XYZ file of C-alpha atoms in Angstrom:
140
model
C 131.207 79.283 151.521
C 133.319 80.491 148.593
C 132.329 82.995 145.961
C 132.264 81.367 142.516
C 131.422 84.586 140.688
C 134.156 86.186 138.602
C 134.200 89.307 136.450
C 134.754 88.581 132.784
C 134.258 92.053 131.386
C 135.923 95.334 132.155
C 134.288 97.530 134.744
C 132.388 100.622 133.721
C 133.725 103.778 135.277
C 132.619 107.286 135.888
C 134.716 110.226 136.970
C 135.004 110.980 140.692
C 132.084 113.417 140.555
C 129.755 111.069 138.631
C 127.678 108.039 139.462
C 125.292 105.701 137.692
C 121.774 106.705 138.669
C 119.842 104.117 136.648
C 120.522 101.286 134.214
C 118.567 98.981 131.919
C 119.671 96.211 129.612
C 118.480 94.638 126.366
C 120.101 91.716 124.566
C 122.810 93.873 123.025
C 122.754 97.259 124.807
C 123.246 98.530 128.339
C 121.688 101.958 128.970
C 123.232 104.003 131.797
C 121.851 107.265 133.144
C 124.832 109.035 134.688
C 124.618 112.049 137.005
C 127.491 114.510 137.282
C 127.170 115.756 140.870
C 129.293 118.900 140.347
C 127.689 120.114 137.106
C 124.289 118.698 138.096
C 123.853 117.254 134.603
C 122.588 113.895 133.421
C 123.496 111.965 130.322
C 122.496 108.691 128.728
C 125.395 106.394 127.833
C 124.712 103.403 125.610
C 127.182 100.529 125.879
C 127.592 97.193 124.156
C 126.706 94.245 126.403
C 129.416 92.193 124.686
C 132.367 94.538 125.191
C 130.998 97.314 127.457
C 132.407 99.770 124.904
C 130.473 103.024 124.765
C 128.390 103.175 121.577
C 127.206 106.757 122.074
C 126.315 109.313 124.727
C 123.768 112.137 124.822
C 123.010 114.935 127.279
C 119.481 114.666 128.647
C 119.218 118.326 129.731
C 117.923 117.205 133.121
C 119.395 119.447 135.806
C 117.069 119.094 138.808
C 119.237 117.867 141.697
C 116.528 115.932 143.550
C 115.074 114.373 140.431
C 114.387 110.698 139.883
C 115.196 109.567 136.357
C 114.671 106.120 134.851
C 114.556 104.542 131.410
C 113.092 101.616 129.509
C 113.642 100.072 126.098
C 111.062 100.559 123.334
C 111.565 97.429 121.211
C 114.127 98.235 118.526
C 112.891 101.828 118.385
C 114.976 103.424 121.106
C 114.655 104.269 124.762
C 112.150 106.138 126.893
C 113.521 108.377 129.653
C 111.192 109.265 132.550
C 111.922 112.704 134.051
C 109.859 112.933 137.245
C 110.663 116.549 138.237
C 109.758 117.981 134.825
C 106.829 115.520 134.381
C 108.015 114.505 130.939
C 108.989 111.550 128.793
C 111.991 111.752 126.465
C 112.145 109.368 123.483
C 115.768 108.718 122.457
C 116.535 106.816 119.238
C 118.926 103.866 119.091
C 121.369 106.203 117.330
C 121.468 108.595 120.293
C 119.190 111.419 119.147
C 116.237 112.894 121.005
C 113.223 112.056 118.843
C 110.508 113.579 121.012
C 109.868 115.122 124.418
C 106.354 114.826 125.821
C 104.847 116.494 128.882
C 102.990 113.754 130.737
C 100.334 114.280 133.399
C 99.905 113.075 135.990
C 103.619 113.002 136.759
C 105.263 109.812 135.450
C 107.370 107.876 137.945
C 108.442 104.798 135.984
C 107.838 103.131 132.618
C 108.156 99.590 131.375
C 107.424 98.001 128.029
C 105.865 94.548 127.951
C 104.615 92.377 125.141
C 105.760 93.933 121.882
C 103.272 96.742 121.760
C 102.342 97.863 125.275
C 103.883 100.594 127.408
C 102.932 100.868 131.089
C 103.588 104.182 132.838
C 103.383 104.365 136.616
C 102.089 107.735 137.834
C 101.139 109.136 141.216
C 97.544 108.129 140.431
C 98.006 104.625 139.013
C 99.245 102.766 135.954
C 98.428 103.987 132.446
C 98.708 101.641 129.464
C 99.605 102.845 125.960
C 99.874 101.048 122.628
C 103.286 101.226 120.877
C 103.143 101.519 117.072
C 105.519 99.583 114.811
C 107.660 102.729 114.392
C 108.075 103.101 118.166
C 105.509 105.863 118.626
C 103.014 105.510 121.437
C 99.593 107.055 121.798
C 98.800 109.033 124.924
């Protein structure tokens, strides 16, 4: 059986000491959390889904080697980064600036937005639901 799949866009690359740890996609943006294994640093790269060109990049100041980091889109109001080791949520704007950092207990493991106004956060104790305001803020 032949493979009918072909690449139509350029590949995304990292340096030899980096790898993509997590990725999420919206209609027009691809968010990549990239870990530099030598420097033990993580960054968020935002790329266009049309061209894969990098739109911006920001350091996440997450240095824990054994950390699990994930992200989810918050409507048109940015991205939410889940930092398991530091038990925090980092709200990054669509322009690549850190808007807010929130300590979250119990420790968050994963987050997903559904509907237009609901954020679900998976913790070690269950799933917590939060309402997202029209400006992208969510109530804890």
